[in-house]
Short mmCIF file of C-alpha atoms in Angstrom, two decimals:
data_model
loop_
_atom_site.label_atom_id
_atom_site.label_comp_id
_atom_site.label_asym_id
_atom_site.label_seq_id
_atom_site.Cartn_x
_atom_site.Cartn_y
_atom_site.Cartn_z
CA UNK A 1 0.05 26.34 -25.72
CA UNK A 2 -1.06 23.28 -26.85
CA UNK A 3 1.34 20.32 -28.03
CA UNK A 4 0.01 18.24 -30.81
CA UNK A 5 0.23 14.43 -30.09
CA UNK A 6 0.83 11.58 -32.29
CA UNK A 7 -0.47 8.73 -30.31
CA UNK A 8 -2.91 8.54 -27.17
CA UNK A 9 -3.21 6.04 -24.23
CA UNK A 10 -6.52 6.00 -22.45
CA UNK A 11 -5.54 4.37 -19.23
CA UNK A 12 -8.75 5.62 -17.26
CA UNK A 13 -9.93 3.05 -14.62
CA UNK A 14 -6.38 1.37 -14.78
CA UNK A 15 -4.60 1.24 -11.53
CA UNK A 16 -0.97 1.34 -10.69
CA UNK A 17 1.44 0.00 -12.28
CA UNK A 18 -0.69 -0.95 -15.63
CA UNK A 19 -0.66 2.62 -17.10
CA UNK A 20 3.02 2.92 -16.70
CA UNK A 21 3.81 -0.34 -18.32
CA UNK A 22 1.23 0.32 -21.32
CA UNK A 23 2.84 3.86 -21.71
CA UNK A 24 6.42 2.08 -21.85
CA UNK A 25 5.14 -0.35 -24.48
CA UNK A 26 3.87 2.26 -26.83
CA UNK A 27 6.64 4.76 -26.32
CA UNK A 28 9.12 1.65 -27.49
CA UNK A 29 7.12 1.28 -30.59
CA UNK A 30 6.96 4.89 -31.49
CA UNK A 31 9.63 6.65 -33.62
CA UNK A 32 11.88 9.32 -32.05
CA UNK A 33 10.46 12.84 -31.55
CA UNK A 34 6.68 11.56 -31.52
CA UNK A 35 4.61 12.49 -28.70
CA UNK A 36 2.37 10.40 -26.54
CA UNK A 37 -0.47 11.55 -24.75
CA UNK A 38 -1.66 9.61 -21.76
CA UNK A 39 -4.89 10.12 -19.73
CA UNK A 40 -5.23 8.40 -16.39
CA UNK A 41 -7.41 8.29 -13.40
CA UNK A 42 -4.97 6.91 -10.89
CA UNK A 43 -3.64 9.64 -8.59
CA UNK A 44 -0.37 7.40 -8.27
CA UNK A 45 0.41 8.25 -11.93
CA UNK A 46 1.36 11.64 -10.83
CA UNK A 47 4.56 10.11 -9.29
CA UNK A 48 4.88 7.35 -11.85
CA UNK A 49 5.41 9.17 -15.00
CA UNK A 50 8.10 11.54 -13.94
CA UNK A 51 9.85 8.38 -12.72
CA UNK A 52 9.45 6.79 -16.00
CA UNK A 53 10.60 9.71 -17.76
CA UNK A 54 13.69 9.75 -15.69
CA UNK A 55 14.29 6.16 -16.25
CA UNK A 56 13.58 5.88 -19.96
CA UNK A 57 14.98 9.24 -21.03
CA UNK A 58 11.84 10.01 -22.93
CA UNK A 59 11.01 13.76 -21.92
CA UNK A 60 7.74 14.59 -19.95
CA UNK A 61 6.48 17.68 -21.75
CA UNK A 62 3.48 18.30 -19.62
CA UNK A 63 1.54 16.84 -16.82
CA UNK A 64 -1.87 18.38 -15.39
CA UNK A 65 -4.81 17.40 -13.67
CA UNK A 66 -8.40 18.42 -14.76
CA UNK A 67 -11.66 17.33 -13.33
CA UNK A 68 -10.17 14.23 -11.61
CA UNK A 69 -8.14 13.03 -14.86
CA UNK A 70 -4.53 13.30 -15.18
CA UNK A 71 -2.96 14.09 -18.53
CA UNK A 72 0.70 13.65 -19.53
CA UNK A 73 2.45 14.39 -22.72
CA UNK A 74 5.87 12.43 -23.37
CA UNK A 75 8.10 12.87 -25.98
CA UNK A 76 10.05 9.71 -27.38
CA UNK A 77 13.59 10.27 -27.21
CA UNK B 1 16.82 26.32 -13.19
CA UNK B 2 14.14 28.03 -11.21
CA UNK B 3 15.13 30.27 -8.51
CA UNK B 4 14.33 29.74 -5.10
CA UNK B 5 11.65 32.49 -3.98
CA UNK B 6 12.07 33.70 -0.43
CA UNK B 7 9.57 32.63 1.85
CA UNK B 8 6.56 35.20 2.00
CA UNK B 9 4.88 36.15 4.99
CA UNK B 10 1.16 35.64 4.37
CA UNK B 11 -0.98 38.97 4.50
CA UNK B 12 -4.00 37.66 6.23
CA UNK B 13 -5.06 34.93 8.76
CA UNK B 14 -6.96 33.38 6.20
CA UNK B 15 -4.24 33.11 3.69
CA UNK B 16 -1.87 31.64 6.57
CA UNK B 17 -4.57 29.09 7.24
CA UNK B 18 -5.10 28.42 3.62
CA UNK B 19 -1.26 27.83 3.17
CA UNK B 20 -1.21 25.35 6.12
CA UNK B 21 -4.07 23.50 4.48
CA UNK B 22 -2.45 23.39 1.08
CA UNK B 23 0.74 21.89 2.84
CA UNK B 24 -1.16 19.24 4.48
CA UNK B 25 -4.13 18.41 1.90
CA UNK B 26 -3.09 19.71 -1.54
CA UNK B 27 0.57 18.48 -1.92
CA UNK B 28 1.59 15.05 -1.44
CA UNK B 29 3.81 14.20 1.60
CA UNK B 30 7.15 12.72 0.81
CA UNK B 31 7.49 8.88 1.32
CA UNK B 32 10.06 9.25 3.96
CA UNK B 33 7.83 11.05 5.99
CA UNK B 34 5.37 8.05 6.01
CA UNK B 35 8.39 5.76 6.75
CA UNK B 36 9.41 7.72 9.82
CA UNK B 37 5.84 8.06 11.05
CA UNK B 38 4.92 4.34 10.53
CA UNK B 39 8.18 3.39 12.35
CA UNK B 40 7.00 5.29 15.39
CA UNK B 41 3.45 4.37 15.11
CA UNK B 42 4.28 0.70 15.15
CA UNK B 43 6.41 1.03 18.31
CA UNK B 44 3.47 2.93 19.93
CA UNK B 45 0.94 0.37 18.94
CA UNK B 46 3.25 -2.50 20.38
CA UNK B 47 3.68 -0.59 23.58
CA UNK B 48 -0.14 0.16 23.67
CA UNK B 49 -1.25 -3.50 22.94
CA UNK B 50 0.28 -5.34 20.01
CA UNK B 51 2.40 -4.55 17.11
CA UNK B 52 0.62 -3.41 13.76
CA UNK B 53 -0.82 -6.39 11.50
CA UNK B 54 -3.54 -5.97 8.66
CA UNK B 55 -4.17 -9.67 7.49
CA UNK B 56 -5.78 -11.16 10.44
CA UNK B 57 -8.20 -8.24 10.54
CA UNK B 58 -9.22 -8.84 6.85
CA UNK B 59 -9.36 -12.57 7.72
CA UNK B 60 -11.70 -11.92 10.48
CA UNK B 61 -14.23 -10.52 7.83
CA UNK B 62 -13.95 -13.58 6.01
CA UNK B 63 -14.60 -15.74 9.12
CA UNK B 64 -17.53 -13.74 10.01
CA UNK B 65 -18.95 -13.82 6.68
CA UNK B 66 -18.71 -17.57 6.60
CA UNK B 67 -20.28 -17.90 10.21
CA UNK B 68 -23.18 -15.69 8.97
CA UNK B 69 -23.93 -18.26 6.40
CA UNK B 70 -23.29 -21.26 8.76
CA UNK B 71 -20.04 -22.47 7.12
CA UNK B 72 -17.87 -21.88 10.11
CA UNK B 73 -17.60 -24.66 12.92
CA UNK B 74 -15.94 -22.20 15.67
CA UNK B 75 -17.32 -18.85 17.10
CA UNK B 76 -16.13 -15.84 15.37
CA UNK B 77 -15.47 -12.56 17.08
CA UNK B 78 -17.50 -10.03 15.60
CA UNK B 79 -15.52 -7.55 13.17
CA UNK B 80 -16.75 -4.52 15.36
CA UNK B 81 -14.99 -6.13 18.41
CA UNK B 82 -11.90 -7.67 16.75
CA UNK B 83 -9.18 -5.26 17.52
CA UNK B 84 -7.38 -5.69 13.93
CA UNK B 85 -10.44 -5.45 12.24
CA UNK B 86 -11.38 -2.26 14.08
CA UNK B 87 -7.68 -0.88 13.12
CA UNK B 88 -8.33 -1.82 9.46
CA UNK B 89 -11.84 0.05 9.43
CA UNK B 90 -10.00 3.01 10.90
CA UNK B 91 -7.51 2.94 7.77
CA UNK B 92 -10.24 2.86 5.34
CA UNK B 93 -12.14 5.81 7.21
CA UNK B 94 -9.00 7.72 7.78
CA UNK B 95 -7.95 7.38 4.00
CA UNK B 96 -11.52 8.44 3.03
CA UNK B 97 -11.36 11.50 5.32
CA UNK B 98 -7.92 12.50 3.82
CA UNK B 99 -8.96 11.77 0.28
CA UNK B 100 -12.03 14.12 0.86
CA UNK B 101 -10.07 16.88 2.68
CA UNK B 102 -7.64 16.63 -0.49
CA UNK B 103 -10.71 16.89 -2.86
CA UNK B 104 -9.40 13.63 -4.33
CA UNK B 105 -12.30 11.27 -3.42
CA UNK B 106 -14.05 9.54 -6.23
CA UNK B 107 -15.65 6.23 -6.82
CA UNK B 108 -13.18 4.86 -9.52
CA UNK B 109 -14.65 2.11 -11.42
CA UNK B 110 -12.24 -0.44 -13.07
CA UNK B 111 -12.87 -2.25 -16.21
CA UNK B 112 -14.08 -5.93 -15.88
CA UNK B 113 -10.57 -7.31 -16.92
CA UNK B 114 -9.07 -5.35 -13.89
CA UNK B 115 -11.70 -6.45 -11.35
CA UNK B 116 -10.69 -9.98 -12.37
CA UNK B 117 -7.15 -9.22 -11.46
CA UNK B 118 -8.36 -7.76 -8.24
CA UNK B 119 -10.07 -11.03 -7.42
CA UNK B 120 -7.17 -13.25 -8.30
CA UNK B 121 -4.36 -10.83 -6.55
CA UNK B 122 -6.78 -10.80 -3.43
CA UNK B 123 -7.13 -14.72 -3.38
CA UNK B 124 -3.44 -15.07 -3.61
CA UNK B 125 -2.83 -12.65 -0.89
CA UNK B 126 -5.28 -14.53 1.43
CA UNK B 127 -3.38 -17.73 0.85
CA UNK B 128 0.19 -15.92 1.21
CA UNK B 129 -0.82 -14.28 4.23
CA UNK B 130 -2.06 -17.75 5.84
CA UNK B 131 1.19 -19.49 4.98
CA UNK B 132 3.47 -16.69 6.30
CA UNK B 133 1.28 -15.91 9.38
CA UNK B 134 0.75 -12.33 8.38
CA UNK B 135 0.82 -9.97 5.40
CA UNK B 136 3.77 -7.62 4.55
CA UNK B 137 2.80 -5.82 7.58
CA UNK B 138 2.59 -8.46 10.13
CA UNK B 139 4.63 -11.14 8.58
CA UNK B 140 7.38 -8.71 7.33
CA UNK B 141 7.47 -5.13 8.72
CA UNK B 142 6.40 -6.31 12.35
CA UNK B 143 8.04 -9.34 12.37
CA UNK B 144 11.37 -8.13 11.17
CA UNK B 145 11.11 -5.44 13.78
CA UNK B 146 10.19 -8.14 16.51
CA UNK B 147 13.55 -9.65 15.66
CA UNK B 148 12.22 -12.92 14.03
CA UNK B 149 13.97 -14.33 11.24
CA UNK B 150 10.95 -14.98 9.54
CA UNK B 151 10.69 -11.53 8.69
CA UNK B 152 13.63 -11.41 6.52
CA UNK B 153 12.78 -14.53 4.95
CA UNK B 154 9.35 -13.27 4.00
CA UNK B 155 11.27 -10.20 2.48
CA UNK B 156 12.99 -12.57 0.13
CA UNK B 157 9.76 -14.28 -0.85
CA UNK B 158 7.95 -10.93 -1.39
CA UNK B 159 10.75 -9.72 -3.61
CA UNK B 160 10.75 -12.81 -5.75
CA UNK B 161 7.00 -12.78 -5.79
CA UNK B 162 6.79 -9.11 -7.01
CA UNK B 163 9.48 -9.59 -9.69
CA UNK B 164 7.42 -12.57 -11.06
CA UNK B 165 4.37 -10.51 -10.57
CA UNK B 166 5.77 -7.59 -12.58
CA UNK B 167 6.79 -9.95 -15.19
CA UNK B 168 3.35 -11.18 -15.53
CA UNK B 169 2.02 -7.84 -16.04
CA UNK B 170 4.51 -6.83 -18.52
CA UNK B 171 3.68 -10.13 -20.52
CA UNK B 172 -0.08 -9.20 -20.00
CA UNK B 173 0.53 -6.08 -21.39
CA UNK B 174 2.32 -7.22 -24.39
CA UNK B 175 0.72 -10.34 -25.34
CA UNK B 176 -2.98 -10.47 -24.03
CA UNK B 177 -5.46 -8.40 -26.02
CA UNK B 178 -8.21 -7.83 -23.68
CA UNK B 179 -11.81 -7.71 -25.53
CA UNK B 180 -12.97 -4.13 -25.75
CA UNK B 181 -15.87 -4.79 -23.29
CA UNK B 182 -13.62 -6.13 -20.63
CA UNK B 183 -10.93 -3.69 -21.03
CA UNK B 184 -12.89 -0.34 -20.87
CA UNK B 185 -14.67 1.31 -18.04
CA UNK B 186 -18.05 2.58 -18.73
CA UNK B 187 -17.78 6.40 -19.58
CA UNK B 188 -17.90 8.66 -16.87
CA UNK B 189 -20.57 11.34 -16.66
CA UNK B 190 -19.32 14.66 -17.88
CA UNK B 191 -18.50 16.94 -14.96
CA UNK B 192 -21.39 19.09 -14.50
CA UNK B 193 -22.79 21.45 -11.80
CA UNK B 194 -23.12 18.65 -9.31
CA UNK B 195 -19.60 17.73 -9.68
CA UNK B 196 -18.26 21.16 -9.11
CA UNK B 197 -20.44 21.58 -6.03
CA UNK B 198 -19.02 18.13 -4.67
CA UNK B 199 -15.47 19.49 -5.12
CA UNK B 200 -16.48 22.39 -2.83
CA UNK B 201 -18.11 20.23 -0.13
CA UNK B 202 -15.61 17.43 -0.09
CA UNK B 203 -13.33 18.89 2.69
CA UNK B 204 -16.46 19.44 5.03
CA UNK B 205 -17.37 15.87 4.36
CA UNK B 206 -13.89 14.74 5.33
CA UNK B 207 -14.16 16.83 8.46
CA UNK B 208 -17.32 14.92 9.27
CA UNK B 209 -15.81 11.55 8.62
CA UNK B 210 -13.14 12.39 11.23
CA UNK B 211 -15.53 13.61 13.71
CA UNK B 212 -17.73 10.71 13.26
CA UNK B 213 -14.87 8.21 13.75
CA UNK B 214 -13.60 10.01 16.75
CA UNK B 215 -17.16 10.00 18.16
CA UNK B 216 -17.34 6.42 17.51
CA UNK B 217 -14.15 5.75 19.66
CA UNK B 218 -15.80 7.44 22.55
CA UNK B 219 -18.91 5.24 21.98
CA UNK B 220 -16.39 2.22 22.23
CA UNK B 221 -15.06 3.88 25.56
CA UNK B 222 -18.68 4.28 26.76
CA UNK B 223 -19.33 0.53 26.27
CA UNK B 224 -16.28 -0.50 28.10
CA UNK B 225 -14.34 -1.31 25.03
CA UNK B 226 -11.82 1.65 25.48
CA UNK B 227 -9.00 -0.61 23.87
CA UNK B 228 -10.87 -1.03 20.62
CA UNK B 229 -11.66 2.53 20.48
CA UNK B 230 -7.93 3.31 20.64
CA UNK B 231 -7.38 0.99 17.75
CA UNK B 232 -9.78 2.93 15.78
CA UNK B 233 -7.99 6.06 16.41
CA UNK B 234 -4.79 4.50 15.54
CA UNK B 235 -6.31 3.31 12.29
CA UNK B 236 -7.68 6.68 11.49
CA UNK B 237 -4.30 8.27 11.95
CA UNK B 238 -2.49 5.48 9.87
CA UNK B 239 -5.29 5.88 7.12
CA UNK B 240 -4.76 9.61 6.83
CA UNK B 241 -0.92 9.37 6.64
CA UNK B 242 -1.02 6.39 4.06
CA UNK B 243 -3.29 8.44 1.81
CA UNK B 244 -1.18 11.58 1.99
CA UNK B 245 2.18 9.82 1.36
CA UNK B 246 0.47 7.37 -0.92
CA UNK B 247 2.38 4.79 1.21
CA UNK B 248 2.86 1.50 -0.74
CA UNK B 249 4.73 -1.62 0.06
CA UNK B 250 4.14 -2.97 -3.58
CA UNK B 251 5.95 0.14 -4.78
CA UNK B 252 8.90 -0.39 -2.24
CA UNK B 253 9.40 -3.82 -3.73
CA UNK B 254 8.43 -3.21 -7.45
CA UNK B 255 9.74 0.29 -8.13
CA UNK B 256 13.43 -0.65 -8.19
CA UNK B 257 12.56 -3.20 -10.96
CA UNK B 258 10.24 -1.07 -12.73
CA UNK B 259 11.20 2.72 -13.05
CA UNK B 260 14.20 2.75 -10.77
CA UNK B 261 12.68 4.97 -8.40
CA UNK B 262 13.88 4.16 -4.70
CA UNK B 263 11.67 6.61 -2.71
CA UNK B 264 9.25 3.95 -1.43
CA UNK B 265 11.90 1.18 -0.78
CA UNK B 266 13.91 3.68 1.26
CA UNK B 267 10.89 4.83 3.19
CA UNK B 268 10.15 1.21 4.20
CA UNK B 269 13.63 0.62 5.15
CA UNK B 270 13.47 3.63 7.37
CA UNK B 271 10.41 2.64 9.09
CA UNK B 272 11.73 -0.80 9.90
CA UNK B 273 15.09 0.51 11.34
CA UNK B 274 13.13 2.78 13.62
CA UNK B 275 10.51 0.21 14.80
CA UNK B 276 13.29 -2.38 15.28
CA UNK B 277 14.96 -0.18 17.75
CA UNK B 278 11.57 0.52 19.58
CA UNK B 279 10.52 -3.24 19.55
CA UNK B 280 14.08 -4.29 20.85
CA UNK B 281 13.77 -1.78 23.67
CA UNK B 282 10.04 -3.11 24.47
CA UNK B 283 11.20 -6.71 24.51
CA UNK B 284 14.79 -6.44 26.01
CA UNK B 285 13.48 -4.61 29.03
CA UNK B 286 10.70 -7.31 29.44
CA UNK B 287 8.20 -4.65 29.12
CA UNK B 288 6.61 -6.89 26.48
CA UNK B 289 7.04 -10.82 25.69
CA UNK B 290 9.79 -11.76 23.69
CA UNK B 291 7.84 -14.19 21.70
CA UNK B 292 5.26 -11.70 20.11
CA UNK B 293 5.15 -11.74 16.40
CA UNK B 294 7.76 -14.52 16.29
CA UNK B 295 5.77 -16.90 14.31
CA UNK B 296 6.07 -20.49 13.54
CA UNK B 297 6.78 -19.62 9.84
CA UNK B 298 10.44 -19.98 9.61
CA UNK B 299 11.47 -20.69 6.82
CA UNK B 300 9.04 -22.66 4.43
CA UNK B 301 5.79 -20.65 5.37
CA UNK B 302 7.54 -17.21 5.37
CA UNK B 303 9.35 -17.65 1.92
CA UNK B 304 6.45 -19.45 0.11
CA UNK B 305 3.79 -17.29 1.75
CA UNK B 306 5.86 -14.25 0.78
CA UNK B 307 6.44 -15.46 -2.87
CA UNK B 308 2.53 -16.12 -3.41
CA UNK B 309 1.63 -12.88 -1.55
CA UNK B 310 4.20 -10.70 -3.56
CA UNK B 311 2.50 -12.09 -6.88
CA UNK B 312 -0.94 -11.40 -5.49
CA UNK B 313 -0.17 -7.90 -4.44
CA UNK B 314 1.37 -7.05 -7.80
CA UNK B 315 -1.88 -8.32 -9.56
CA UNK B 316 -4.24 -6.24 -7.47
CA UNK B 317 -1.98 -3.19 -7.08
CA UNK B 318 -2.12 -3.03 -3.30
CA UNK B 319 -1.21 -5.28 -0.40
CA UNK B 320 -3.52 -5.42 2.51
CA UNK B 321 -3.15 -1.92 4.01
CA UNK B 322 -2.53 -0.61 0.40
CA UNK B 323 -5.75 -2.04 -0.49
CA UNK B 324 -7.33 -0.58 2.60
CA UNK B 325 -6.40 3.02 1.96
CA UNK B 326 -7.06 2.82 -1.65
CA UNK B 327 -10.41 1.39 -1.00
CA UNK B 328 -11.17 4.36 1.21
CA UNK B 329 -10.02 6.67 -1.63
CA UNK B 330 -12.81 4.91 -3.99
CA UNK B 331 -11.02 2.42 -5.99
CA UNK B 332 -13.52 -0.40 -6.68
CA UNK B 333 -10.86 -2.81 -7.93
CA UNK B 334 -9.40 -2.68 -4.43
CA UNK B 335 -12.92 -3.33 -2.67
CA UNK B 336 -13.12 -6.27 -4.85
CA UNK B 337 -9.42 -7.52 -4.05
CA UNK B 338 -10.23 -7.04 -0.20
CA UNK B 339 -13.43 -9.12 -0.53
CA UNK B 340 -11.39 -11.94 -2.17
CA UNK B 341 -8.59 -11.52 0.13
CA UNK B 342 -10.97 -11.86 3.34
CA UNK B 343 -12.67 -15.23 2.09
CA UNK B 344 -9.38 -16.76 0.72
CA UNK B 345 -7.52 -15.94 4.03
CA UNK B 346 -10.28 -17.49 6.05
CA UNK B 347 -10.60 -20.51 4.01
CA UNK B 348 -7.04 -21.32 3.45
CA UNK B 349 -6.34 -20.61 7.33
CA UNK B 350 -9.13 -23.05 8.10
CA UNK B 351 -7.69 -25.63 5.81
CA UNK B 352 -4.26 -25.28 7.10
CA UNK B 353 -5.36 -25.92 10.60
CA UNK B 354 -7.79 -28.88 9.55
CA UNK B 355 -5.25 -30.71 7.35
CA UNK B 356 -2.32 -30.34 9.82
CA UNK B 357 -0.24 -28.54 7.28
CA UNK B 358 -0.18 -25.46 9.48
CA UNK B 359 2.08 -27.04 11.98
CA UNK B 360 4.51 -27.98 9.35
CA UNK B 361 5.50 -24.53 7.83
CA UNK B 362 8.31 -24.15 10.09
CA UNK B 363 9.28 -23.13 13.58
CA UNK B 364 9.85 -19.73 15.75
CA UNK B 365 13.36 -18.31 15.15
CA UNK B 366 13.94 -15.45 17.65
CA UNK B 367 17.36 -14.05 16.65
CA UNK B 368 18.41 -13.05 20.28
CA UNK B 369 18.33 -16.46 21.17
CA UNK B 370 20.95 -17.35 18.81
CA UNK B 371 23.16 -14.56 18.26
CA UNK B 372 22.26 -12.15 21.29
CA UNK B 373 20.13 -8.91 21.67
CA UNK B 374 22.96 -6.81 20.42
CA UNK B 375 23.88 -8.68 17.14
CA UNK B 376 20.13 -9.35 16.35
CA UNK B 377 19.45 -5.48 16.36
CA UNK B 378 22.50 -4.63 14.52
CA UNK B 379 21.80 -7.45 12.00
CA UNK B 380 18.18 -6.16 11.22
CA UNK B 381 19.50 -2.57 10.88
CA UNK B 382 22.31 -3.66 8.75
CA UNK B 383 19.94 -5.53 6.49
CA UNK B 384 17.78 -2.45 6.14
CA UNK B 385 20.75 -0.26 5.51
CA UNK B 386 21.72 -2.66 2.71
CA UNK B 387 18.31 -2.59 0.91
CA UNK B 388 18.44 1.41 1.43
CA UNK B 389 21.67 1.44 -0.35
CA UNK B 390 20.83 -1.01 -2.96
CA UNK B 391 17.76 0.97 -3.78
CA UNK B 392 19.84 4.32 -3.92
CA UNK B 393 22.63 2.55 -6.03
CA UNK B 394 19.73 1.27 -8.41
CA UNK B 395 18.40 4.84 -8.60
CA UNK B 396 21.75 5.91 -10.33
CA UNK B 397 22.74 2.78 -12.17
CA UNK B 398 19.49 1.37 -12.82
CA UNK B 399 20.82 -2.25 -13.03
CA UNK B 400 17.80 -3.77 -11.45
CA UNK B 401 15.20 -2.38 -14.02
CA UNK B 402 13.72 -5.21 -15.80
CA UNK B 403 10.80 -3.84 -18.05
#
């Protein structure tokens, strides 16, 4: 099952905490129900995005790792 | 809700070993495991020779570099013989080994803009560590455990600095539009056959790094530098634990303000509670000198140094030890930050000494001299419990979150 996303943030090469801050900023501007796809290379992001989801109330739909890259799907609450 | 599966007995020895390997090197260890282990390791280091520190080892690299180009006017101990430098090398190699064993090692290039932040952050950390007589390890973690009031004062500085640093990063993300060439990393090669093969041999390379490190410790021993060999082994162990727990002091200070997650904060508080008990036993029984890690930084040096260090580690994304283990994991930004840290620490320390400002940063404040051993230890533990509780309270209420 693949979920369609409305916007994408490529945070490859960026290290903690910049990917989270950028994602937060984009989510703030998106309208409710829209989905943001985040691509990151920092392994620290695996703990950050669930934490961001818990804090912001936006839902983390999916997180996975493929060939050294991390992919996250978040839906704006 | 997912149901909890009953533990299954593995069918074969191979499966059983594989499961153990998965627990150690596929899944990340919880932060509190790191807290407990680092608390105990710091006591062991103190009993072995001296408490854990990191900044003076990084500064030694800067001193050595300056002396190599003829810019230093005193003799510098070579990095392979300076004990904290050896410990730091151990951390880099331990983290490298752990990352390889977990198949997580990769050279992670960062965009030029991020590298610039690494240089800036490293430079500020070097200056801050010189003012506070140590980084967050020597000036805060070990100093607080050693019952020096300079430790808690640096904690206040670090907290304020990290808060300002986080605000700076939020401001950067919101208002600075980085030109495309500076904000993007060159596209990585598509994963091909080589990359798949590399994934398979990584654990083998990890084992080789560990073997090489341990072998090197015996070489030190063979040359009558056994203590240095011991520091190398301590470093390897610390590096492995740091990589597996992704232990991060920046996170401990920042996360309550950012996502509200308190895991790292609680881990550091736990580490200090454990090490302060061990340190107090070593000092109170006169097994170790009272003045160890009670620096002359109370209060101006520790406060100002902590503040500057806090901003620096926010920008670079890792404190001294955090930079060391991430450097071992392959993050280029942290290599740059470490180089800048080394040069800045060496330069600012020399400047503080030459200008005389170094002796005006404060005085030593050993808590037991003023309130007795019992109250000093209780006070430190109470402060850490308070920090732990505040982080837990904030996880629920999220009152401190400021992004």
